[in-house]
Structure formats: C-alpha cells, structure tokens
Coordinates of C-alpha atoms in Angstrom, one line a residue:
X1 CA -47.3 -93.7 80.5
X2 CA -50.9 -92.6 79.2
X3 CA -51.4 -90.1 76.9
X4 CA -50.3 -86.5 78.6
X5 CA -52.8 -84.2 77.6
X6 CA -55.7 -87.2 79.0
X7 CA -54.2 -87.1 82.4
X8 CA -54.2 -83.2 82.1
X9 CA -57.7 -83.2 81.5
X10 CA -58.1 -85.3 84.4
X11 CA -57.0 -82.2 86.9
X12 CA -58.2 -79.7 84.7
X13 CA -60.4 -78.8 87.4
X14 CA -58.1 -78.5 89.8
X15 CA -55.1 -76.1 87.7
X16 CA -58.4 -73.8 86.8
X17 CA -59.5 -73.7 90.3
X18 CA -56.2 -73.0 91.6
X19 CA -55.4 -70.2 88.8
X20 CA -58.7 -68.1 89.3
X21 CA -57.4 -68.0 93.5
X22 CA -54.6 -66.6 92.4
X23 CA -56.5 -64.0 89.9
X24 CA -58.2 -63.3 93.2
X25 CA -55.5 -62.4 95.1
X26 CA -53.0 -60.8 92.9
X27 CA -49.8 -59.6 93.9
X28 CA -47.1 -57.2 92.8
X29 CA -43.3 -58.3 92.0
X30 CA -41.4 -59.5 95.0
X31 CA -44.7 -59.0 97.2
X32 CA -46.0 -62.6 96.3
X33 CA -46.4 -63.6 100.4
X34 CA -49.9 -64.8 99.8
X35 CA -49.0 -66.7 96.1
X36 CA -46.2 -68.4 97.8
X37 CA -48.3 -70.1 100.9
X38 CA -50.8 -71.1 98.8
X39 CA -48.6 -72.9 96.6
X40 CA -46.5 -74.1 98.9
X41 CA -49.9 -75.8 100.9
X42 CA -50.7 -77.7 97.9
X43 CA -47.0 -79.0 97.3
X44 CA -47.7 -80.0 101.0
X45 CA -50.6 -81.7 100.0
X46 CA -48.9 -83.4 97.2
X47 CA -45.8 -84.3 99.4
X48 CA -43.3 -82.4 97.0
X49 CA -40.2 -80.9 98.9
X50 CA -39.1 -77.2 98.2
X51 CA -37.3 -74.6 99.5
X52 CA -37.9 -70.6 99.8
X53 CA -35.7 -68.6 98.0
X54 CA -35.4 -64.6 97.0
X55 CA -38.0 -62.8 98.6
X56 CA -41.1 -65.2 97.6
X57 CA -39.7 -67.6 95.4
X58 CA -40.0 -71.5 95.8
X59 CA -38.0 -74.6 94.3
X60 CA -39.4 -77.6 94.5
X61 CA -38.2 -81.3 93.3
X62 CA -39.4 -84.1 92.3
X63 CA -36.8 -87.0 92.4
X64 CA -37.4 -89.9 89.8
X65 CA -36.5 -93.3 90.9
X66 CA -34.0 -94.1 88.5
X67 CA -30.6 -91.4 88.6
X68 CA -30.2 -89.7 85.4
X69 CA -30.0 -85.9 84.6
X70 CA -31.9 -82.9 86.0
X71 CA -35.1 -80.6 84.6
X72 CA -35.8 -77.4 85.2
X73 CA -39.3 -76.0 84.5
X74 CA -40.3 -72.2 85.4
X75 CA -43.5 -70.7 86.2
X76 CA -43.9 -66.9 87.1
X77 CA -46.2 -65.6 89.5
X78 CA -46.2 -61.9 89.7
X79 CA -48.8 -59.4 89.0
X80 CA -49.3 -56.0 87.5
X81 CA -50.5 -52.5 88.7
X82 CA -53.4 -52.7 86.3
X83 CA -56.9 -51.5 87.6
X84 CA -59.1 -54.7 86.1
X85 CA -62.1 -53.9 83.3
X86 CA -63.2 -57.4 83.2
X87 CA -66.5 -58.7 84.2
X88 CA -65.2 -62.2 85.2
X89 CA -66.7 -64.0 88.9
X90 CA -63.2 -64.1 90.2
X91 CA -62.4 -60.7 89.1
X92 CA -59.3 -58.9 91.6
X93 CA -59.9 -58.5 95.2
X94 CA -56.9 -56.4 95.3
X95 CA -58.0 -52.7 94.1
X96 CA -55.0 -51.4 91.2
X97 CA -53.5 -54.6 90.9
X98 CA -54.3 -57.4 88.1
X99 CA -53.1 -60.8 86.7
X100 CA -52.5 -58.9 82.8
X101 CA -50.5 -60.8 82.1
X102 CA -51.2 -64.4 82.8
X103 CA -48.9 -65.1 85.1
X104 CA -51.5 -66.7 87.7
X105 CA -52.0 -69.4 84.6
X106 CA -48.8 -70.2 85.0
X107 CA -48.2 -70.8 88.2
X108 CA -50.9 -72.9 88.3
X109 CA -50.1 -75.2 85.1
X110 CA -46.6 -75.5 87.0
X111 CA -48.6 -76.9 90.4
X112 CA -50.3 -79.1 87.9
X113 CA -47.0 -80.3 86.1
X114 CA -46.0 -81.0 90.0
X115 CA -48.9 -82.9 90.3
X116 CA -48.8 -85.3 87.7
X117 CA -45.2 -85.3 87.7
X118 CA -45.0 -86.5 91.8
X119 CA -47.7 -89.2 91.0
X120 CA -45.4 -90.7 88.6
X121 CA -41.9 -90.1 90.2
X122 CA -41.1 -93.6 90.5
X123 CA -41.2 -94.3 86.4
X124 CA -38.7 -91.1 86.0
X125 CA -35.0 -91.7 85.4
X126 CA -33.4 -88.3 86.7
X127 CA -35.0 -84.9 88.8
X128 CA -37.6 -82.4 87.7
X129 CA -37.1 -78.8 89.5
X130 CA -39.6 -76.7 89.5
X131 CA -38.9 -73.0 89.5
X132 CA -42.4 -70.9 91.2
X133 CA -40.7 -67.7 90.5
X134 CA -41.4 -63.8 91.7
X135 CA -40.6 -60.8 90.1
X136 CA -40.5 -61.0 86.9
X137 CA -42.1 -58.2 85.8
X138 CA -39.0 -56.5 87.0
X139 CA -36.3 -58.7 86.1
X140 CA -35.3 -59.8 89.5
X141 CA -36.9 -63.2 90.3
X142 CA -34.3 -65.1 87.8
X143 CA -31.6 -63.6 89.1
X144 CA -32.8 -64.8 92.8
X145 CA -33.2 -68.6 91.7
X146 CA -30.0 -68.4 90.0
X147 CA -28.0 -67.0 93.1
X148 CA -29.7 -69.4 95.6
X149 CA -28.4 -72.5 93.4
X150 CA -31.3 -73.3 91.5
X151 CA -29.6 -74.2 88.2
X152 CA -26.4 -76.1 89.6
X153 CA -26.6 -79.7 88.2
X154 CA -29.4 -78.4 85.4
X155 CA -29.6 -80.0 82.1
X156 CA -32.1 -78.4 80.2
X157 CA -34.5 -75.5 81.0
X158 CA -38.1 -75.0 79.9
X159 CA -41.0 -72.1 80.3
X160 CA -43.6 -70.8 78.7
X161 CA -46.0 -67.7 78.0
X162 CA -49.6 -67.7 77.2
X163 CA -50.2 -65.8 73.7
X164 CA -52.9 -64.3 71.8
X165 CA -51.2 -64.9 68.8
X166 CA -52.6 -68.3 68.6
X167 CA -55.7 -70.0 69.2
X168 CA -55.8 -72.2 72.0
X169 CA -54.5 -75.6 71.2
X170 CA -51.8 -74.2 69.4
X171 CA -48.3 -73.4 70.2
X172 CA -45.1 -71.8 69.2
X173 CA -42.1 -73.4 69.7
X174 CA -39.4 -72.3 67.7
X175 CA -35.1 -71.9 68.0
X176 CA -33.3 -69.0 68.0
X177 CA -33.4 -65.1 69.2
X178 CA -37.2 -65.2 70.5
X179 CA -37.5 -62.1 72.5
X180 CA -35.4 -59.1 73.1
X181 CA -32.7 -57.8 75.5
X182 CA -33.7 -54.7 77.3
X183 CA -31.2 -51.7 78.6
X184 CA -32.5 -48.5 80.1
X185 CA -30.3 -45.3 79.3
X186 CA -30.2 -42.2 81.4
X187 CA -28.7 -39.5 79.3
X188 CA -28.0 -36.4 81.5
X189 CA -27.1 -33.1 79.8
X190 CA -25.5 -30.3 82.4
X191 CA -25.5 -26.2 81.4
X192 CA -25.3 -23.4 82.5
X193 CA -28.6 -21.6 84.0
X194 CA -29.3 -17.7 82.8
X195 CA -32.2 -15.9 82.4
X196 CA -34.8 -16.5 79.5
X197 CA -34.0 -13.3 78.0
X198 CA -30.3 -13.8 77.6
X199 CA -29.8 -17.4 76.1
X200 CA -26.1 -16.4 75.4
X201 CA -25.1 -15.7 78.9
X202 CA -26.2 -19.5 79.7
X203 CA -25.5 -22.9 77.8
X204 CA -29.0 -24.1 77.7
X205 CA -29.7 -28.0 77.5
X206 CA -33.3 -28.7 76.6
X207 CA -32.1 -27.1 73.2
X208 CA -29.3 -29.8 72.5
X209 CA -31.8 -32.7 74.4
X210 CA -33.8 -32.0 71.7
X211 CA -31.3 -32.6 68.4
X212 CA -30.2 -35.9 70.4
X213 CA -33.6 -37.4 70.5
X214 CA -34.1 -36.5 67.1
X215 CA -30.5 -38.0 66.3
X216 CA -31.7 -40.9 67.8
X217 CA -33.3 -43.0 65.1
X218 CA -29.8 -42.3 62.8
X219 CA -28.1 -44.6 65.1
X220 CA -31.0 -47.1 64.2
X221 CA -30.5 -46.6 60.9
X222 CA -26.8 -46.1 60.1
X223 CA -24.9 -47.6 62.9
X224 CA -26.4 -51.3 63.7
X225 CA -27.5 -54.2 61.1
X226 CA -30.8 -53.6 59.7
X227 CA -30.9 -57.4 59.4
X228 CA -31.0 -57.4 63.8
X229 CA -33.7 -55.4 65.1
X230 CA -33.4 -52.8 67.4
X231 CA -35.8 -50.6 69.2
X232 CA -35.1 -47.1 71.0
X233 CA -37.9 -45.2 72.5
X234 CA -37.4 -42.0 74.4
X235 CA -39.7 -42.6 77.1
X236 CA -38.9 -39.7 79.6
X237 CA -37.9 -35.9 78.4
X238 CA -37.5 -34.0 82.0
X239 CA -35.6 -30.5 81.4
X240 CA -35.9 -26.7 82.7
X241 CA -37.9 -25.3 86.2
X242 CA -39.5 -22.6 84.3
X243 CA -40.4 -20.2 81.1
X244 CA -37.6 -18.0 81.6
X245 CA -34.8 -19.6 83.2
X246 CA -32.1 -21.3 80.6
X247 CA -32.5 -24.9 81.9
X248 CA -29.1 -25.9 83.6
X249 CA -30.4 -29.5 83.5
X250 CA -31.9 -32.2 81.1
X251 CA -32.6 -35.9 81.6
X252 CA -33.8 -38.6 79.0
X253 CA -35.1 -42.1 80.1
X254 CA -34.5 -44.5 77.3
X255 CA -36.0 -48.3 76.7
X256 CA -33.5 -50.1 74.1
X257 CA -34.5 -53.5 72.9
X258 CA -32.5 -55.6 71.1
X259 CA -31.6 -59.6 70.0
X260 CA -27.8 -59.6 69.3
X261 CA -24.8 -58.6 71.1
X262 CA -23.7 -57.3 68.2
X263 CA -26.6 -54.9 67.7
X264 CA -26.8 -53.9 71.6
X265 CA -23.3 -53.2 71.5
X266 CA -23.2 -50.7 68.2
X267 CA -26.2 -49.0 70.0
X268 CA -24.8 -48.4 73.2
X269 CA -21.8 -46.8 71.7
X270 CA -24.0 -44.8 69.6
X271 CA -25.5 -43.2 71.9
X272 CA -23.0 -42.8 74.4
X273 CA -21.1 -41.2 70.7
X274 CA -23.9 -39.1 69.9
X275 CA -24.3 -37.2 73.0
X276 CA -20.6 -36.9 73.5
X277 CA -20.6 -35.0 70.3
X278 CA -23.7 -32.9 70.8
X279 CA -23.0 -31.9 74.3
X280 CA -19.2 -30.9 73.0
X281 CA -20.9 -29.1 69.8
X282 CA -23.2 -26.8 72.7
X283 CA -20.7 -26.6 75.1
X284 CA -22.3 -28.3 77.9
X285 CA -21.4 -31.6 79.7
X286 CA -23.5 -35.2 79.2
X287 CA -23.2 -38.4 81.2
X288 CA -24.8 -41.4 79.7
X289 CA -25.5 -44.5 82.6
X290 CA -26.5 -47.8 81.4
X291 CA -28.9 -50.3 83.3
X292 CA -29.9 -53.8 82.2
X293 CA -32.9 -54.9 82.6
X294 CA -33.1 -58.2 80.8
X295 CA -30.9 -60.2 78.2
X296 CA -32.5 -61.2 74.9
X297 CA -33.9 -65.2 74.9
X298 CA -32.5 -67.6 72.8
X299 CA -34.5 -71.3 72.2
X300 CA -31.3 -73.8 71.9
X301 CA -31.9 -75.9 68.7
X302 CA -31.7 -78.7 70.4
X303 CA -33.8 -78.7 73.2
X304 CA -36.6 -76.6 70.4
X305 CA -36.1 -80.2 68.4
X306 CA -37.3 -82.2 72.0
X307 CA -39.8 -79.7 72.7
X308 CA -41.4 -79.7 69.6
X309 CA -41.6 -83.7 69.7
X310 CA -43.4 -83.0 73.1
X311 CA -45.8 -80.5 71.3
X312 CA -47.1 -83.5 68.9
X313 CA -47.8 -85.8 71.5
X314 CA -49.5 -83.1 73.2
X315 CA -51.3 -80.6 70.9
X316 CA -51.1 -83.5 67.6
X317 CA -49.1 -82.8 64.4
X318 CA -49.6 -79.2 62.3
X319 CA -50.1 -77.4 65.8
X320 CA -46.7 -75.9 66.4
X321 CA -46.8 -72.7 64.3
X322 CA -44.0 -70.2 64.0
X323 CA -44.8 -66.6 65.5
X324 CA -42.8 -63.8 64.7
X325 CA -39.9 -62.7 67.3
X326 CA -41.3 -60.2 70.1
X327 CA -39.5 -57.2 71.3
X328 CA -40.7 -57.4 74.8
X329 CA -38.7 -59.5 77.1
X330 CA -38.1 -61.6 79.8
X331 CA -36.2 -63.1 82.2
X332 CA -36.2 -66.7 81.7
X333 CA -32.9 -65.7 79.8
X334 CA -31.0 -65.5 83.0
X335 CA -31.6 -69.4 83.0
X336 CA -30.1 -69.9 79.7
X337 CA -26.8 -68.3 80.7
X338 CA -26.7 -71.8 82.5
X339 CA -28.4 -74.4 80.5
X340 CA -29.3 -75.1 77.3
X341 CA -32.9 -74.4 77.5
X342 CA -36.2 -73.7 75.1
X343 CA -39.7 -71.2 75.4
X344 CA -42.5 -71.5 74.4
X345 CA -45.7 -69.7 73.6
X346 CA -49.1 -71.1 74.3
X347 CA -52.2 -69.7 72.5
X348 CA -55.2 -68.6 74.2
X349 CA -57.1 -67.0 71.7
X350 CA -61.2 -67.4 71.7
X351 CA -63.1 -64.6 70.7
X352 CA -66.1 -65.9 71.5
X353 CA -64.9 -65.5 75.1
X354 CA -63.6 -62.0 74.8
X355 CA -60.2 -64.1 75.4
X356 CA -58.4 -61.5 72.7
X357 CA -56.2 -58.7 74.4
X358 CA -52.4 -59.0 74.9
X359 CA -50.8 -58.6 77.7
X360 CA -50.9 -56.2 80.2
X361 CA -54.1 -54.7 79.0
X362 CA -57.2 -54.1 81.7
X363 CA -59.5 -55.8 79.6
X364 CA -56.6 -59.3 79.1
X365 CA -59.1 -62.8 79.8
X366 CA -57.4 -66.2 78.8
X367 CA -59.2 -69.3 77.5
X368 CA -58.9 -71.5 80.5
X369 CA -58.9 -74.7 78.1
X370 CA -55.3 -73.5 77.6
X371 CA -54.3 -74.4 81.1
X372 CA -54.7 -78.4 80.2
X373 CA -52.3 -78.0 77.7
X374 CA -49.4 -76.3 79.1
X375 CA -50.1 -78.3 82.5
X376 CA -49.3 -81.4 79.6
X377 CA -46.8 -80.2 77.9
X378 CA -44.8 -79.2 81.1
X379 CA -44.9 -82.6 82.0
X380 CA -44.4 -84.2 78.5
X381 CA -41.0 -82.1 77.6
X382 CA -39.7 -83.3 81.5
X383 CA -39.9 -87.1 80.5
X384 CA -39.0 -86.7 77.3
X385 CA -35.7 -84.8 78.0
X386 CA -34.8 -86.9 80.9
X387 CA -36.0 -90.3 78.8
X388 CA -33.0 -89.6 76.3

C-alpha cells in the first residue's frame, strides 16, 4: 500500500466537497434525515453495505478479504443551534442552525476513510465498521450504536475531533483521561411560603439556595483530590414568584465535570451532603436528582502506542504534540465501555484563514487542508491495527 496521506490528497476534492454540502445543510441532534441520505447515496455509489440505526444513525462495513479482527471508526454528524457570522460561499441554508463544531468535517473524512478503505478491501485481513453517528451533542447517538449491536465483535475503537489547539498538520494523540465525565444536578429546596413582611411565619429557600451555591466550591476544594480535576458550575438559580412572597420553592441546575470515578463519586456525595445539611440547618426540605450526561474518555495505552505509529506515517515524525486534557466531553466514551479504543485531536489552526475560534462559536471556520489528513489517518490506524 502507497503512502496514506498521497491517496488522501487524491480525493481531497471530493471529502471537501462533500463537507461544505453538509455545512449547507446543517441539522440538529437526532434530526440528521437529510445528513443520513446523502451519505448513505455515496456509500451506494461506493458499494459499501450499512444499516440505519437510532433515529439517523448508519453503520457501514467494509469486509477485508482475509478474516482477522474488527475496526471501528466513528464520525459525528450533528449540528448546533448557532446563528452563523461567517462570510464563507457555503455558509448555512438552515436559519439558527450551524456546523460549530466541525462535525460536517467529520463525517465527511469518515466517507473518505470509506472510500479509500472499500477500494482496497481485498489487501485487508479483518472488518472496518464505520460508525456515521447522530446526536452527539446530546449524548444520545453512542448510546444508539451501542444498543443496535454496533460494537459486538469490536477490537479496537478510534475517533477524532478537529482542534484549534494545533496548527493543521498536527495532531494530538495521547493515553489516558482526555476529556471529562459530565452529570447535571437538580437541587430542589421546598419551604414554606408567607408574606414578605413576616419571614418568620415562612421557611424561605432562596435564602439557604444561596449559602449552598456559595458552599459549593468547598466541596471542590476540601472533599475531592486536587490532583483530579473537577468542575461545578451553577448554571440555573430559579427561586421565588415575587418581591414579597417568602419563596416556597428553589431550583439549581448544575454542570459537573470530572475525569475519575473517584473524583465524581466524592462530588456527588458532597453535594447531595451539603444540601442535606443546609436544608436541615433552615428547616426546609431538599432533593438532589442526578442525570448523566456523558462518561469521562480514556485513550487505552495501547491502541495510543498504534495510533501514534499511524500519526508518523501520516503527519511525519515531531507532529504528534501533547494538548492539555479538556473538560468538555463527549460520547465516544460509550464506545470504550466496550473496546479498548484511542481519540484523537486534529489541528486546524490557520490564521491567515480566520480558521482560529473553538468550537461552538458563530464565527468557528476550519482549514479544509485538515480534512486530507484525518481522511488518512482514519484509514492508516484501520490497517495498521488489523495488520498486527
């Protein structure tokens, strides 16, 4: 087989083609009716068999002609509801919703992964799966593949996410905790109503809401590692109907991000702890509900080591630099759970084409000359795991 990143180059065209479509056409989570027929015409085209699952979600596979073990490589495909700044030709059709965050790119360096990767089935030893995934913006589209069987029989799971944090032709590939769980935490506090003028005839709650929240950051601080990070941000304070009526009622929304079960877990308890004892200290009731949203990622050391040999053929030697961890997250976890599996983060940076905003922002543009590379590494990390 040729070099990787040469017969990348050789469809360039064709991935940047495809991904500006998509930026056309943008659709929300689970609402990716249009994303999915497209893609699925041009697996058509290509003769690659799939399968809907979820809502909008497709698996394909590409059988080699030799048995051997089975790849899975995931692309999301789902939009934001981001009104677009940019000035860009193929600027969104579709008023109040954007491709912020790049996941149009990579969709389309997974159709061009297929691509390569169905032209040169017959030298594989083993199965490439290709996961076009919806939702993940919201956590759901994993979970969907997962359920419908897509990782039975999977060896080894890789993704990526274009970055800003690098200059295109550069990539990030590195083990361990790479991006963080998130929880959401409802924290309900229940009084007594009264009128404004009589606090003592009530049991107001906006009053002990407020001692929590600033309570908060002690958990932080006292009750979890500082060597694990955590994050909790109050993001929603909703309390009282009016001036003078003693609010019977206050609600807190809270993001938690975290890396460690350990970490998580001491958090959770803190704050379920903490308004226990605030709501008993005010004499008032508090309920505390739990949702999880995403777990925190985890690059396997192995498959980093395989992936990282892939980056060198692809991107040369001295191009796989070390980012920091992020506190966002994502779903590509949920594959994890399954198999031993590796992210990476592919740089975009050029600021000579206003390619320099992070995600989710109105004004995010990507480098297209990215797009060759992940289309190449994609396929490169697929022969190379299944080679071994």
């Amino acid at each position: 087989m040729s070099n990787m990143l040469e017969k990348a180059k050789q469809i360039e065209e064709y991935v940047i083609s495809f991904r500006r479509d998509l930026h056309r056409h943008p659709e929300l989570s689970n609402k990716e009716f249009r994303t999915q027929e497209r893609i699925m015409e041009e697996l058509d085209k290509l003769g690659v068999p799939y399968e809907k699952v979820g809502t909008t979600s497709l698996i394909a596979n590409i059988k080699g002609g030799k048995p051997g073990k089975t790849v899975a490589l995931r692309g999301d495909m789902d939009a934001l509801p981001i009104i677009e700044e940019t000035e860009i030709d193929f600027k969104s059709e579709n008023q109040g919703v954007m491709h912020g965050c790049g996941h149009d790119a990579h969709a389309a360096m997974l159709l061009g992964a297929a691509k390569l990767l169905s032209e040169m089935k017959d030298e594989l030893a083993g199965e490439v799966r290709l996961f076009f995934q919806e939702g993940e913006e919201n956590f759901s589209g994993a979970k969907m593949i997962i359920e419908a069987g897509g990782m039975e029989g999977v060896d080894a799971c890789f993704g990526m996410h274009l970055m800003p944090g690098l200059e295109t032709g550069y990539v990030d590939i590195t083990p361990g905790y790479r991006m963080a769980g998130c929880d959401n935490m409802y924290v309900r506090f229940e009084g007594v109503s009264g009128h404004g003028s009589a606090p003592h005839l009530a049991k107001d709650t906006i009053h002990p809401a407020s001692t929590f929240v600033t309570d908060l950051q002690g958990i932080v601080a006292k009750n979890v590692d500082a060597r694990h990070p955590i994050v909790i941000s109050v993001g929603k304070f909703d309390g009282g109907t009016r001036a003078n009526v003693v609010a019977k009622y206050t609600q807190l929304d809270i993001s938690m991000r975290s890396f460690t079960p350990e970490s998580r877990e001491a958090a959770i308890e803190g704050i379920k702890r903490h308004a226990k004892a605030i709501a008993e200290a005010y004499e008032i009731k508090s309920e505390v509900i739990l949702e999880e949203s995403a777990i925190s990622l985890y690059n396997d050391e192995e498959i980093v080591e395989i992936a990282s040999q892939s980056a060198i053929e692809v991107f040369g030697e001295g191009k796989n630099i070390a980012l920091d961890k992020f506190m966002g997250s994502e779903d590509m976890a949920y594959y994890f759970e399954h198999a031993k599996g590796a992210y990476a983060m592919l740089g975009y940076r050029n600021e000579s084409k206003e390619a320099i905003y992070y995600p989710h922002h109105e004004k995010y543009k990507i480098d297209e000359d990215a797009l060759k590379y992940g289309t190449a590494l994609h396929v490169q990390f697929a022969i190379d795991f299944l080679s071994r």
